PDB file of C-alpha atoms in Angstrom:
ATOM      1  CA  MET W  29      22.766   4.672   3.973  1.00 69.00           C
ATOM      2  CA  THR W  30      23.059   1.618   6.120  1.00 76.00           C
ATOM      3  CA  GLU W  31      19.848   0.467   7.718  1.00 93.00           C
ATOM      4  CA  ARG W  32      19.299  -2.116  10.446  1.00 96.00           C
ATOM      5  CA  GLU W  33      17.708  -5.371   9.455  1.00 98.00           C
ATOM      6  CA  ILE W  34      15.423  -6.901  12.074  1.00 98.00           C
ATOM      7  CA  THR W  35      15.655 -10.679  12.227  1.00 98.00           C
ATOM      8  CA  ALA W  36      13.632 -11.634  15.269  1.00 98.00           C
ATOM      9  CA  PRO W  37       9.994 -11.003  16.261  1.00 98.00           C
ATOM     10  CA  ALA W  38       9.419  -7.593  17.783  1.00 98.00           C
ATOM     11  CA  ALA W  39       6.529  -5.394  19.073  1.00 98.00           C
ATOM     12  CA  ILE W  40       6.452  -1.855  17.641  1.00 98.00           C
ATOM     13  CA  ALA W  41       5.343  -0.301  20.878  1.00 97.00           C
ATOM     14  CA  LEU W  42       5.964  -0.422  24.625  1.00 96.00           C
ATOM     15  CA  PRO W  43       3.082  -0.871  27.134  1.00 95.00           C
ATOM     16  CA  ASP W  44       2.691   2.814  27.554  1.00 94.00           C
ATOM     17  CA  GLY W  45       2.254   3.285  23.774  1.00 94.00           C
ATOM     18  CA  SER W  46       5.521   4.818  23.157  1.00 95.00           C
ATOM     19  CA  LEU W  47       7.943   3.598  20.333  1.00 97.00           C
ATOM     20  CA  ALA W  48       9.849   0.353  20.947  1.00 98.00           C
ATOM     21  CA  ARG W  49      13.258   1.739  19.646  1.00 97.00           C
ATOM     22  CA  ASP W  50      14.802  -1.683  19.431  1.00 97.00           C
ATOM     23  CA  ALA W  51      12.200  -2.659  16.856  1.00 98.00           C
ATOM     24  CA  VAL W  52      13.216   0.217  14.389  1.00 98.00           C
ATOM     25  CA  GLY W  53      14.533  -1.166  11.018  1.00 98.00           C
ATOM     26  CA  TRP W  54      13.376  -3.353   8.109  1.00 98.00           C
ATOM     27  CA  THR W  55      12.535  -7.071   7.610  1.00 98.00           C
ATOM     28  CA  ARG W  56      12.264  -9.504   4.766  1.00 98.00           C
ATOM     29  CA  ARG W  57       9.237 -11.222   6.470  1.00 97.00           C
ATOM     30  CA  PRO W  58       6.526  -9.893   8.781  1.00 98.00           C
ATOM     31  CA  LEU W  59       8.208  -9.927  12.228  1.00 98.00           C
ATOM     32  CA  HIS W  60       6.766  -6.901  13.772  1.00 98.00           C
ATOM     33  CA  ARG W  61       3.651  -7.177  16.051  1.00 98.00           C
ATOM     34  CA  CYS W  62       1.658  -3.993  15.699  1.00 97.00           C
ATOM     35  CA  ASN W  63       0.284  -3.534  19.227  1.00 92.00           C
ATOM     36  CA  LEU W  64      -1.055   0.202  19.632  1.00 93.00           C
ATOM     37  CA  PRO W  65      -1.995   0.741  23.286  1.00 90.00           C
ATOM     38  CA  GLY W  66      -4.001   3.617  24.346  1.00 78.00           C
ATOM     39  CA  ALA W  67      -6.538   5.706  22.281  1.00 64.00           C
ATOM     40  CA  ASN W  68      -5.571   9.313  21.582  1.00 74.00           C
ATOM     41  CA  GLY W  69      -6.962   9.870  18.033  1.00 82.00           C
ATOM     42  CA  ARG W  70      -3.549   9.325  16.529  1.00 90.00           C
ATOM     43  CA  ARG W  71      -3.759   5.597  15.880  1.00 93.00           C
ATOM     44  CA  LYS W  72      -4.005   4.675  12.171  1.00 95.00           C
ATOM     45  CA  ARG W  73      -4.654   1.129  10.790  1.00 95.00           C
ATOM     46  CA  TRP W  74      -5.292   0.115   7.305  1.00 97.00           C
ATOM     47  CA  GLU W  75      -5.104  -2.605   4.750  1.00 97.00           C
ATOM     48  CA  TYR W  76      -4.945  -1.926   1.087  1.00 98.00           C
ATOM     49  CA  TRP W  77      -5.156  -4.599  -1.526  1.00 98.00           C
ATOM     50  CA  CYS W  78      -4.658  -3.665  -5.193  1.00 98.00           C
ATOM     51  CA  VAL W  79      -4.665  -6.026  -8.231  1.00 97.00           C
ATOM     52  CA  ALA W  80      -3.191  -4.474 -11.442  1.00 96.00           C
ATOM     53  CA  THR W  81      -2.653  -5.247 -15.009  1.00 94.00           C
ATOM     54  CA  ARG W  82      -1.586  -2.929 -17.933  1.00 90.00           C
ATOM     55  CA  GLU W  83      -5.167  -2.167 -18.677  1.00 91.00           C
ATOM     56  CA  ARG W  84      -6.941  -2.080 -15.323  1.00 95.00           C
ATOM     57  CA  LEU W  85      -6.485  -1.730 -11.690  1.00 97.00           C
ATOM     58  CA  VAL W  86      -8.889  -2.574  -8.742  1.00 98.00           C
ATOM     59  CA  SER W  87      -8.291  -1.828  -5.053  1.00 98.00           C
ATOM     60  CA  VAL W  88     -10.023  -2.486  -1.788  1.00 98.00           C
ATOM     61  CA  THR W  89      -9.254  -0.377   1.283  1.00 97.00           C
ATOM     62  CA  LEU W  90     -10.187  -0.999   4.840  1.00 95.00           C
ATOM     63  CA  ALA W  91      -9.007   1.706   7.390  1.00 94.00           C
ATOM     64  CA  ASP W  92      -9.595   2.519  11.023  1.00 93.00           C
ATOM     65  CA  LEU W  93      -8.298   6.066  11.787  1.00 91.00           C
ATOM     66  CA  ASP W  94      -9.448   6.060  15.420  1.00 89.00           C
ATOM     67  CA  TYR W  95     -12.145   8.716  15.063  1.00 86.00           C
ATOM     68  CA  ILE W  96     -13.426   7.317  11.742  1.00 88.00           C
ATOM     69  CA  GLY W  97     -13.656   4.057   9.887  1.00 90.00           C
ATOM     70  CA  LEU W  98     -13.318   3.860   6.102  1.00 92.00           C
ATOM     71  CA  ALA W  99     -13.948   1.281   3.420  1.00 95.00           C
ATOM     72  CA  ALA W 100     -13.431   1.879  -0.282  1.00 96.00           C
ATOM     73  CA  ILE W 101     -13.546   0.022  -3.596  1.00 98.00           C
ATOM     74  CA  SER W 102     -11.884   1.625  -6.658  1.00 97.00           C
ATOM     75  CA  PHE W 103     -11.692   0.440 -10.236  1.00 98.00           C
ATOM     76  CA  VAL W 104      -9.630   1.859 -13.128  1.00 97.00           C
ATOM     77  CA  ASP W 105     -10.418   0.777 -16.579  1.00 96.00           C
ATOM     78  CA  GLY W 106      -8.249   2.570 -19.118  1.00 93.00           C
ATOM     79  CA  ALA W 107      -8.778   6.259 -18.210  1.00 92.00           C
ATOM     80  CA  ARG W 108     -12.190   5.600 -16.525  1.00 95.00           C
ATOM     81  CA  PHE W 109     -12.560   5.617 -12.752  1.00 96.00           C
ATOM     82  CA  VAL W 110     -15.249   4.136 -10.585  1.00 96.00           C
ATOM     83  CA  ASP W 111     -15.206   4.649  -6.825  1.00 96.00           C
ATOM     84  CA  ALA W 112     -17.366   3.684  -3.876  1.00 96.00           C
ATOM     85  CA  TRP W 113     -16.922   4.768  -0.181  1.00 92.00           C
ATOM     86  CA  HIS W 114     -18.446   3.874   3.159  1.00 93.00           C
ATOM     87  CA  VAL W 115     -17.667   5.766   6.351  1.00 92.00           C
ATOM     88  CA  ARG W 116     -18.140   4.477   9.972  1.00 86.00           C
ATOM     89  CA  PRO W 117     -18.029   7.147  12.832  1.00 84.00           C
ATOM     90  CA  LEU W 118     -15.350   6.369  15.454  1.00 75.00           C
ATOM     91  CA  GLY W 119     -14.225   3.449  13.517  1.00 65.00           C
ATOM     92  CA  LEU W 120     -17.018   1.337  14.826  1.00 62.00           C
ATOM     93  CA  GLY W 121     -17.100  -2.379  13.433  1.00 66.00           C
ATOM     94  CA  VAL W 122     -13.691  -2.120  11.773  1.00 76.00           C
ATOM     95  CA  ALA W 123     -11.653  -4.570  14.001  1.00 81.00           C
ATOM     96  CA  MET W 124      -8.247  -5.192  12.416  1.00 90.00           C
ATOM     97  CA  GLY W 125      -5.285  -7.524  13.352  1.00 91.00           C
ATOM     98  CA  ASP W 126      -1.809  -6.963  14.678  1.00 96.00           C
ATOM     99  CA  GLU W 127       0.015  -8.812  12.050  1.00 96.00           C
ATOM    100  CA  PRO W 128      -0.321  -8.981   8.160  1.00 97.00           C
ATOM    101  CA  ARG W 129      -2.762 -11.556   6.666  1.00 97.00           C
ATOM    102  CA  THR W 130      -3.858 -13.024  10.014  1.00 96.00           C
ATOM    103  CA  ARG W 131      -7.348 -11.784  10.620  1.00 95.00           C
ATOM    104  CA  ASP W 132     -10.606 -11.585   8.629  1.00 96.00           C
ATOM    105  CA  VAL W 133     -11.947  -8.076   8.301  1.00 94.00           C
ATOM    106  CA  GLU W 134     -15.484  -7.067   7.108  1.00 93.00           C
ATOM    107  CA  VAL W 135     -17.466  -3.978   6.850  1.00 93.00           C
ATOM    108  CA  HIS W 136     -21.102  -3.742   5.712  1.00 91.00           C
ATOM    109  CA  GLY W 137     -23.350  -0.817   5.050  1.00 90.00           C
ATOM    110  CA  ARG W 138     -26.476   0.014   2.994  1.00 91.00           C
ATOM    111  CA  GLY W 139     -25.692  -1.199  -0.428  1.00 95.00           C
ATOM    112  CA  PHE W 140     -22.089  -1.630   0.355  1.00 96.00           C
ATOM    113  CA  ALA W 141     -19.784  -4.478   1.612  1.00 96.00           C
ATOM    114  CA  VAL W 142     -16.083  -5.157   1.778  1.00 96.00           C
ATOM    115  CA  ALA W 143     -14.441  -8.265   3.165  1.00 96.00           C
ATOM    116  CA  ILE W 144     -10.770  -9.569   3.500  1.00 97.00           C
ATOM    117  CA  ARG W 145     -10.856 -13.319   4.407  1.00 97.00           C
ATOM    118  CA  GLU W 146      -7.546 -15.086   5.305  1.00 97.00           C
ATOM    119  CA  ARG W 147      -7.208 -18.680   4.495  1.00 97.00           C
ATOM    120  CA  PRO W 148      -4.175 -21.087   4.621  1.00 94.00           C
ATOM    121  CA  GLU W 149      -3.779 -21.021   0.877  1.00 95.00           C
ATOM    122  CA  ALA W 150      -4.938 -17.616  -0.168  1.00 97.00           C
ATOM    123  CA  THR W 151      -6.299 -14.163   0.832  1.00 98.00           C
ATOM    124  CA  HIS W 152      -9.884 -13.592  -0.554  1.00 98.00           C
ATOM    125  CA  VAL W 153     -10.837  -9.854  -1.145  1.00 98.00           C
ATOM    126  CA  GLU W 154     -14.382  -9.160  -1.927  1.00 98.00           C
ATOM    127  CA  GLY W 155     -16.302  -5.882  -2.407  1.00 98.00           C
ATOM    128  CA  THR W 156     -19.923  -5.013  -3.360  1.00 98.00           C
ATOM    129  CA  TRP W 157     -21.492  -1.525  -4.192  1.00 97.00           C
ATOM    130  CA  ARG W 158     -25.043  -1.338  -5.167  1.00 96.00           C
ATOM    131  CA  PRO W 159     -26.062   2.234  -5.723  1.00 94.00           C
ATOM    132  CA  ARG W 160     -29.618   3.491  -5.923  1.00 88.00           C
ATOM    133  CA  SER W 161     -29.143   4.037  -9.649  1.00 88.00           C
ATOM    134  CA  GLY W 162     -26.403   2.909 -12.080  1.00 84.00           C
ATOM    135  CA  GLU W 163     -24.657  -0.443 -12.570  1.00 90.00           C
ATOM    136  CA  GLY W 164     -22.737  -0.763  -9.204  1.00 94.00           C
ATOM    137  CA  LEU W 165     -19.645  -2.991  -8.867  1.00 97.00           C
ATOM    138  CA  ARG W 166     -18.783  -6.459  -7.622  1.00 98.00           C
ATOM    139  CA  VAL W 167     -15.271  -7.460  -6.973  1.00 98.00           C
ATOM    140  CA  GLU W 168     -13.896 -10.929  -6.291  1.00 98.00           C
ATOM    141  CA  LEU W 169     -10.167 -11.396  -5.973  1.00 98.00           C
ATOM    142  CA  THR W 170      -7.914 -14.246  -4.787  1.00 98.00           C
ATOM    143  CA  VAL W 171      -4.253 -13.656  -3.773  1.00 97.00           C
ATOM    144  CA  ASP W 172      -2.360 -16.852  -3.420  1.00 94.00           C
ATOM    145  CA  ARG W 173       0.059 -17.220  -0.416  1.00 93.00           C
ATOM    146  CA  ALA W 174       3.640 -17.668  -1.718  1.00 89.00           C
ATOM    147  CA  ASP W 175       6.938 -18.346  -0.044  1.00 92.00           C
ATOM    148  CA  VAL W 176       8.545 -14.993  -1.024  1.00 96.00           C
ATOM    149  CA  ASP W 177      10.197 -12.021   0.818  1.00 98.00           C
ATOM    150  CA  SER W 178       8.208  -8.916   1.635  1.00 98.00           C
ATOM    151  CA  LEU W 179       9.331  -5.480   2.849  1.00 98.00           C
ATOM    152  CA  GLY W 180       8.578  -4.571   6.518  1.00 98.00           C
ATOM    153  CA  VAL W 181       9.603  -1.153   7.936  1.00 98.00           C
ATOM    154  CA  LEU W 182       9.219   0.423  11.324  1.00 98.00           C
ATOM    155  CA  VAL W 183       9.690   4.261  10.763  1.00 98.00           C
ATOM    156  CA  PRO W 184      10.246   6.511  13.877  1.00 98.00           C
ATOM    157  CA  TRP W 185       9.450  10.183  14.124  1.00 97.00           C
ATOM    158  CA  SER W 186       9.625  10.544  17.842  1.00 96.00           C
ATOM    159  CA  ALA W 187       8.878   8.659  20.963  1.00 96.00           C
ATOM    160  CA  ARG W 188       5.047   8.848  20.425  1.00 95.00           C
ATOM    161  CA  ARG W 189       4.870   9.007  16.614  1.00 96.00           C
ATOM    162  CA  TYR W 190       5.796   6.076  14.446  1.00 97.00           C
ATOM    163  CA  GLN W 191       4.574   3.908  11.755  1.00 98.00           C
ATOM    164  CA  TYR W 192       4.995   0.302  10.576  1.00 98.00           C
ATOM    165  CA  THR W 193       4.360  -0.618   6.873  1.00 98.00           C
ATOM    166  CA  CYS W 194       4.465  -4.069   5.317  1.00 98.00           C
ATOM    167  CA  LYS W 195       4.479  -4.073   1.529  1.00 98.00           C
ATOM    168  CA  GLN W 196       3.949  -7.492  -0.043  1.00 98.00           C
ATOM    169  CA  LEU W 197       4.859  -7.209  -3.761  1.00 98.00           C
ATOM    170  CA  ALA W 198       4.233  -8.856  -7.047  1.00 96.00           C
ATOM    171  CA  LEU W 199       1.940 -11.574  -5.620  1.00 96.00           C
ATOM    172  CA  PRO W 200       0.085 -13.928  -8.018  1.00 93.00           C
ATOM    173  CA  ALA W 201      -3.546 -12.930  -8.133  1.00 96.00           C
ATOM    174  CA  ARG W 202      -6.738 -13.607 -10.075  1.00 96.00           C
ATOM    175  CA  GLY W 203     -10.266 -12.537  -9.908  1.00 96.00           C
ATOM    176  CA  VAL W 204     -13.146 -10.728 -11.582  1.00 97.00           C
ATOM    177  CA  VAL W 205     -14.699  -7.334 -11.567  1.00 98.00           C
ATOM    178  CA  ARG W 206     -18.354  -7.109 -12.639  1.00 97.00           C
ATOM    179  CA  GLU W 207     -20.163  -3.844 -13.738  1.00 96.00           C
ATOM    180  CA  GLY W 208     -23.756  -4.751 -14.510  1.00 89.00           C
ATOM    181  CA  ALA W 209     -23.502  -7.242 -17.383  1.00 90.00           C
ATOM    182  CA  ARG W 210     -19.848  -6.389 -18.078  1.00 94.00           C
ATOM    183  CA  GLU W 211     -17.117  -8.822 -16.672  1.00 96.00           C
ATOM    184  CA  HIS W 212     -13.467  -7.960 -16.370  1.00 96.00           C
ATOM    185  CA  VAL W 213     -11.267 -11.011 -15.747  1.00 96.00           C
ATOM    186  CA  LEU W 214      -7.827 -10.597 -14.113  1.00 96.00           C
ATOM    187  CA  ASP W 215      -5.301 -13.450 -13.911  1.00 92.00           C
ATOM    188  CA  ALA W 216      -1.758 -14.112 -13.490  1.00 81.00           C
ATOM    189  CA  ALA W 217      -1.345 -15.353 -16.918  1.00 80.00           C
ATOM    190  CA  GLY W 218      -2.566 -11.998 -18.241  1.00 80.00           C
ATOM    191  CA  GLY W 219      -0.035 -10.069 -16.187  1.00 86.00           C
ATOM    192  CA  ALA W 220      -2.068  -9.464 -13.028  1.00 94.00           C
ATOM    193  CA  PHE W 221      -0.166  -8.794  -9.781  1.00 95.00           C
ATOM    194  CA  ALA W 222      -1.366  -8.186  -6.232  1.00 97.00           C
ATOM    195  CA  THR W 223       0.168  -5.641  -3.751  1.00 98.00           C
ATOM    196  CA  LEU W 224      -0.719  -5.421  -0.052  1.00 98.00           C
ATOM    197  CA  ASP W 225      -0.013  -2.140   1.866  1.00 98.00           C
ATOM    198  CA  TYR W 226      -0.486  -2.996   5.461  1.00 98.00           C
ATOM    199  CA  GLY W 227      -0.038  -0.012   7.896  1.00 98.00           C
ATOM    200  CA  ARG W 228      -0.209   0.434  11.639  1.00 98.00           C
ATOM    201  CA  GLY W 229       1.017   3.392  13.573  1.00 97.00           C
ATOM    202  CA  MET W 230       0.707   6.570  15.499  1.00 96.00           C
ATOM    203  CA  TRP W 231       0.696   9.412  13.122  1.00 95.00           C
ATOM    204  CA  PRO W 232       1.163  13.277  13.432  1.00 94.00           C
ATOM    205  CA  ARG W 233      -1.856  15.337  12.485  1.00 92.00           C
ATOM    206  CA  ARG W 234      -0.021  16.784   9.312  1.00 94.00           C
ATOM    207  CA  THR W 235       1.058  14.181   6.888  1.00 95.00           C
ATOM    208  CA  THR W 236       2.717  14.075   3.438  1.00 97.00           C
ATOM    209  CA  TRP W 237       4.093  11.127   1.499  1.00 97.00           C
ATOM    210  CA  ASN W 238       5.041   9.906  -1.958  1.00 98.00           C
ATOM    211  CA  TRP W 239       4.551   6.261  -2.980  1.00 98.00           C
ATOM    212  CA  ALA W 240       5.218   4.306  -6.111  1.00 98.00           C
ATOM    213  CA  CYS W 241       4.711   0.568  -6.729  1.00 98.00           C
ATOM    214  CA  GLY W 242       4.912  -1.682  -9.675  1.00 98.00           C
ATOM    215  CA  ALA W 243       5.544  -5.183 -10.947  1.00 97.00           C
ATOM    216  CA  GLY W 244       6.373  -7.013 -14.178  1.00 96.00           C
ATOM    217  CA  GLN W 245       8.128 -10.071 -15.522  1.00 93.00           C
ATOM    218  CA  ARG W 246      11.643 -10.273 -17.022  1.00 89.00           C
ATOM    219  CA  ASP W 247      13.022 -13.446 -18.694  1.00 89.00           C
ATOM    220  CA  GLY W 248      10.053 -15.366 -17.220  1.00 89.00           C
ATOM    221  CA  VAL W 249      10.980 -14.212 -13.546  1.00 94.00           C
ATOM    222  CA  ARG W 250       8.498 -11.991 -11.714  1.00 95.00           C
ATOM    223  CA  PHE W 251       9.685  -8.780  -9.851  1.00 97.00           C
ATOM    224  CA  GLY W 252       8.082  -5.909  -8.022  1.00 98.00           C
ATOM    225  CA  PHE W 253       9.331  -2.708  -6.296  1.00 98.00           C
ATOM    226  CA  ASN W 254       8.306  -0.265  -3.712  1.00 98.00           C
ATOM    227  CA  LEU W 255       9.583   3.350  -3.281  1.00 98.00           C
ATOM    228  CA  GLY W 256       8.573   6.005  -0.894  1.00 98.00           C
ATOM    229  CA  ALA W 257       9.647   9.595   0.060  1.00 98.00           C
ATOM    230  CA  ARG W 258       8.819  12.600   2.283  1.00 98.00           C
ATOM    231  CA  TRP W 259       7.226  10.602   5.140  1.00 97.00           C
ATOM    232  CA  THR W 260      10.439   8.685   5.822  1.00 97.00           C
ATOM    233  CA  ASP W 261      12.944  11.507   4.882  1.00 96.00           C
ATOM    234  CA  ALA W 262      13.595  12.510   8.566  1.00 93.00           C
ATOM    235  CA  SER W 263      13.957   8.965   9.847  1.00 96.00           C
ATOM    236  CA  PRO W 264      16.947   6.424   9.685  1.00 96.00           C
ATOM    237  CA  VAL W 265      15.137   4.061   7.348  1.00 97.00           C
ATOM    238  CA  THR W 266      13.467   3.998   3.937  1.00 98.00           C
ATOM    239  CA  GLU W 267      10.728   1.870   2.378  1.00 98.00           C
ATOM    240  CA  ASN W 268      12.658   1.372  -0.855  1.00 98.00           C
ATOM    241  CA  ALA W 269      13.372  -2.132  -2.154  1.00 98.00           C
ATOM    242  CA  PHE W 270      12.553  -4.505  -4.930  1.00 98.00           C
ATOM    243  CA  VAL W 271      11.670  -8.165  -5.069  1.00 98.00           C
ATOM    244  CA  HIS W 272      13.176 -10.403  -7.737  1.00 98.00           C
ATOM    245  CA  ASP W 273      12.405 -14.124  -8.089  1.00 96.00           C
ATOM    246  CA  GLY W 274      11.032 -13.991  -4.535  1.00 97.00           C
ATOM    247  CA  ARG W 275      14.091 -12.355  -2.890  1.00 98.00           C
ATOM    248  CA  LEU W 276      13.995  -8.903  -1.332  1.00 98.00           C
ATOM    249  CA  HIS W 277      16.865  -6.411  -2.222  1.00 98.00           C
ATOM    250  CA  LYS W 278      16.989  -3.332   0.017  1.00 98.00           C
ATOM    251  CA  ILE W 279      17.643   0.126  -1.350  1.00 98.00           C
ATOM    252  CA  GLY W 280      19.008   2.483   1.282  1.00 97.00           C
ATOM    253  CA  ALA W 281      19.101   5.641  -0.942  1.00 97.00           C
ATOM    254  CA  ARG W 282      16.456   8.266  -0.575  1.00 98.00           C
ATOM    255  CA  VAL W 283      14.401   9.119  -3.644  1.00 98.00           C
ATOM    256  CA  ARG W 284      12.780  12.184  -5.170  1.00 98.00           C
ATOM    257  CA  PHE W 285       9.490  12.106  -6.984  1.00 98.00           C
ATOM    258  CA  ASP W 286       8.500  14.462  -9.745  1.00 98.00           C
ATOM    259  CA  LEU W 287       4.934  13.554 -10.674  1.00 96.00           C
ATOM    260  CA  GLU W 288       4.811  16.284 -13.346  1.00 96.00           C
ATOM    261  CA  ALA W 289       7.685  14.660 -15.275  1.00 97.00           C
ATOM    262  CA  GLY W 290       6.888  11.091 -14.067  1.00 97.00           C
ATOM    263  CA  THR W 291      10.129  10.404 -12.666  1.00 98.00           C
ATOM    264  CA  VAL W 292      11.330   8.765  -9.485  1.00 98.00           C
ATOM    265  CA  ARG W 293      15.116   9.024  -8.925  1.00 98.00           C
ATOM    266  CA  SER W 294      17.665   8.560  -6.116  1.00 98.00           C
ATOM    267  CA  ILE W 295      19.191  11.498  -4.453  1.00 97.00           C
ATOM    268  CA  GLY W 296      22.964  11.904  -4.925  1.00 92.00           C
ATOM    269  CA  GLY W 297      23.287   8.648  -6.847  1.00 92.00           C
ATOM    270  CA  ASP W 298      22.009   6.317  -9.508  1.00 94.00           C
ATOM    271  CA  GLN W 299      20.368   3.433  -7.492  1.00 98.00           C
ATOM    272  CA  VAL W 300      16.947   4.379  -8.646  1.00 98.00           C
ATOM    273  CA  ASP W 301      16.101   5.826 -12.181  1.00 98.00           C
ATOM    274  CA  LEU W 302      12.466   5.211 -13.108  1.00 98.00           C
ATOM    275  CA  ARG W 303      10.068   6.959 -15.477  1.00 98.00           C
ATOM    276  CA  LEU W 304       6.309   6.453 -15.542  1.00 98.00           C
ATOM    277  CA  ALA W 305       4.286   6.575 -18.673  1.00 97.00           C
ATOM    278  CA  PRO W 306       0.853   7.308 -17.420  1.00 97.00           C
ATOM    279  CA  SER W 307      -2.427   5.801 -18.878  1.00 96.00           C
ATOM    280  CA  ALA W 308      -4.654   7.386 -16.237  1.00 96.00           C
ATOM    281  CA  GLN W 309      -4.224  10.144 -13.645  1.00 96.00           C
ATOM    282  CA  ARG W 310      -6.215  12.530 -11.487  1.00 96.00           C
ATOM    283  CA  THR W 311      -6.296  14.725  -8.387  1.00 96.00           C
ATOM    284  CA  VAL W 312      -8.971  14.202  -5.745  1.00 94.00           C
ATOM    285  CA  GLY W 313      -9.800  15.855  -2.481  1.00 93.00           C
ATOM    286  CA  ALA W 314      -8.405  18.975  -0.813  1.00 89.00           C
ATOM    287  CA  ASP W 315      -5.797  19.536   1.875  1.00 85.00           C
ATOM    288  CA  ALA W 316      -8.261  21.630   3.987  1.00 81.00           C
ATOM    289  CA  TRP W 317      -8.497  22.619   7.540  1.00 79.00           C
ATOM    290  CA  PRO W 318      -9.382  21.061  10.009  1.00 82.00           C
ATOM    291  CA  LEU W 319      -9.532  17.641   8.221  1.00 82.00           C
ATOM    292  CA  GLY W 320      -8.845  16.949   4.558  1.00 89.00           C
ATOM    293  CA  ALA W 321      -6.566  15.212   2.156  1.00 92.00           C
ATOM    294  CA  ARG W 322      -5.503  15.832  -1.449  1.00 95.00           C
ATOM    295  CA  LEU W 323      -4.215  12.904  -3.536  1.00 96.00           C
ATOM    296  CA  ARG W 324      -2.501  13.249  -6.930  1.00 97.00           C
ATOM    297  CA  TRP W 325      -2.295   9.734  -8.516  1.00 97.00           C
ATOM    298  CA  ALA W 326      -1.231   8.222 -11.777  1.00 97.00           C
ATOM    299  CA  CYS W 327      -1.056   4.733 -13.043  1.00 97.00           C
ATOM    300  CA  GLY W 328       0.677   3.293 -16.030  1.00 97.00           C
ATOM    301  CA  VAL W 329       3.892   1.600 -17.178  1.00 97.00           C
ATOM    302  CA  PHE W 330       7.364   2.148 -15.483  1.00 98.00           C
ATOM    303  CA  ARG W 331      10.669   1.772 -17.197  1.00 98.00           C
ATOM    304  CA  GLY W 332      14.232   2.231 -15.842  1.00 98.00           C
ATOM    305  CA  THR W 333      16.767   0.670 -13.547  1.00 98.00           C
ATOM    306  CA  LEU W 334      17.002  -0.183  -9.899  1.00 98.00           C
ATOM    307  CA  ARG W 335      20.166  -1.180  -8.022  1.00 98.00           C
ATOM    308  CA  ALA W 336      20.097  -2.463  -4.467  1.00 98.00           C
ATOM    309  CA  ASP W 337      22.635  -1.954  -1.680  1.00 97.00           C
ATOM    310  CA  ASP W 338      23.967  -5.517  -2.227  1.00 96.00           C
ATOM    311  CA  GLY W 339      24.792  -4.503  -5.919  1.00 97.00           C
ATOM    312  CA  THR W 340      21.967  -6.411  -7.617  1.00 98.00           C
ATOM    313  CA  CYS W 341      20.773  -4.467 -10.616  1.00 98.00           C
ATOM    314  CA  LEU W 342      17.221  -4.823 -12.100  1.00 98.00           C
ATOM    315  CA  VAL W 343      16.487  -3.511 -15.556  1.00 97.00           C
ATOM    316  CA  VAL W 344      12.771  -2.583 -15.598  1.00 98.00           C
ATOM    317  CA  ASP W 345      11.935  -3.015 -19.324  1.00 95.00           C
ATOM    318  CA  GLU W 346       8.083  -2.804 -18.373  1.00 96.00           C
ATOM    319  CA  ALA W 347       6.242  -2.752 -15.161  1.00 97.00           C
ATOM    320  CA  CYS W 348       2.705  -1.749 -14.554  1.00 96.00           C
ATOM    321  CA  GLY W 349       2.033   0.273 -11.294  1.00 97.00           C
ATOM    322  CA  TRP W 350       1.301   3.615  -9.938  1.00 98.00           C
ATOM    323  CA  ALA W 351       2.722   6.695  -8.224  1.00 98.00           C
ATOM    324  CA  GLU W 352       1.154   9.178  -5.866  1.00 98.00           C
ATOM    325  CA  ASP W 353       1.416  12.278  -3.830  1.00 98.00           C
ATOM    326  CA  LEU W 354      -0.664  12.724  -0.720  1.00 97.00           C
ATOM    327  CA  ARG W 355      -1.002  15.672   1.577  1.00 96.00           C
ATOM    328  CA  ALA W 356      -3.453  15.269   4.609  1.00 93.00           C
ATOM    329  CA  ARG W 357      -4.553  16.667   7.765  1.00 91.00           C
ATOM    330  CA  TRP W 358      -6.003  13.741   9.750  1.00 90.00           C
TER     331      TRP W 358
END
């Protein structure tokens, strides 16, 4: 499938809040401005930072879903999960920028705080959770700014429903996670990589998606990949691509996920053939009426091959990452 590459700055929405159709396509650098005029309960904004190694994964999420604001900290250590959440009615106090990595965002609650601070040299991500009992969690992450490609995609569903996503992959990262007296150090030399999932859009009430992301190093060169399905299937674009040595290579083929088998494969071709050997997995939540979400999630090591539309082939000997299946009414 041939997709349109956007090479000049573009707003994703018109002044009346409808989709700017000339902005539909993908980019190698963040060029879309995520203006979302109006307020009808369908606006969704989020920033998700994750730093992963083969043994551990830590993520910080900030989201404004129009009628609710959400902040979350998650830590995976082997097969052990630690999660903390904070909810704000109507998204109060969760002010987010219109372009990736341009605006500080902070949320504070009783015993809970999350902050994303943008600086010229790096993004600093911090999270604190102090429960009434137990050890709690303290996260301090630094993601360096690097002159590398990222994947930006504006996905249209209709004139009033659309989503922009920017995936920044395989970024050098370092930091520390503290659980009481225990300290877990993450650094690039130890294989740590950071991923940003930046999302802005007008979503339908019923949502399903698959997502897989991973990174590794081959012959001393860093690489990362992003693959998605279901939410893009009825659109003219995909969110499928890989970055190798800082250069983005687009994959136009659509993919199919089989989380039971741990596979992600392209449909009707051989552009994508990956298998995930999970080290941790779980199912949380429920796809319930009127509001609810069920997430099936696994992290571990990917192996396989990726082939871009330009013919570039990447052999994935070993990449740490995750895959998920989400169904939601929101």
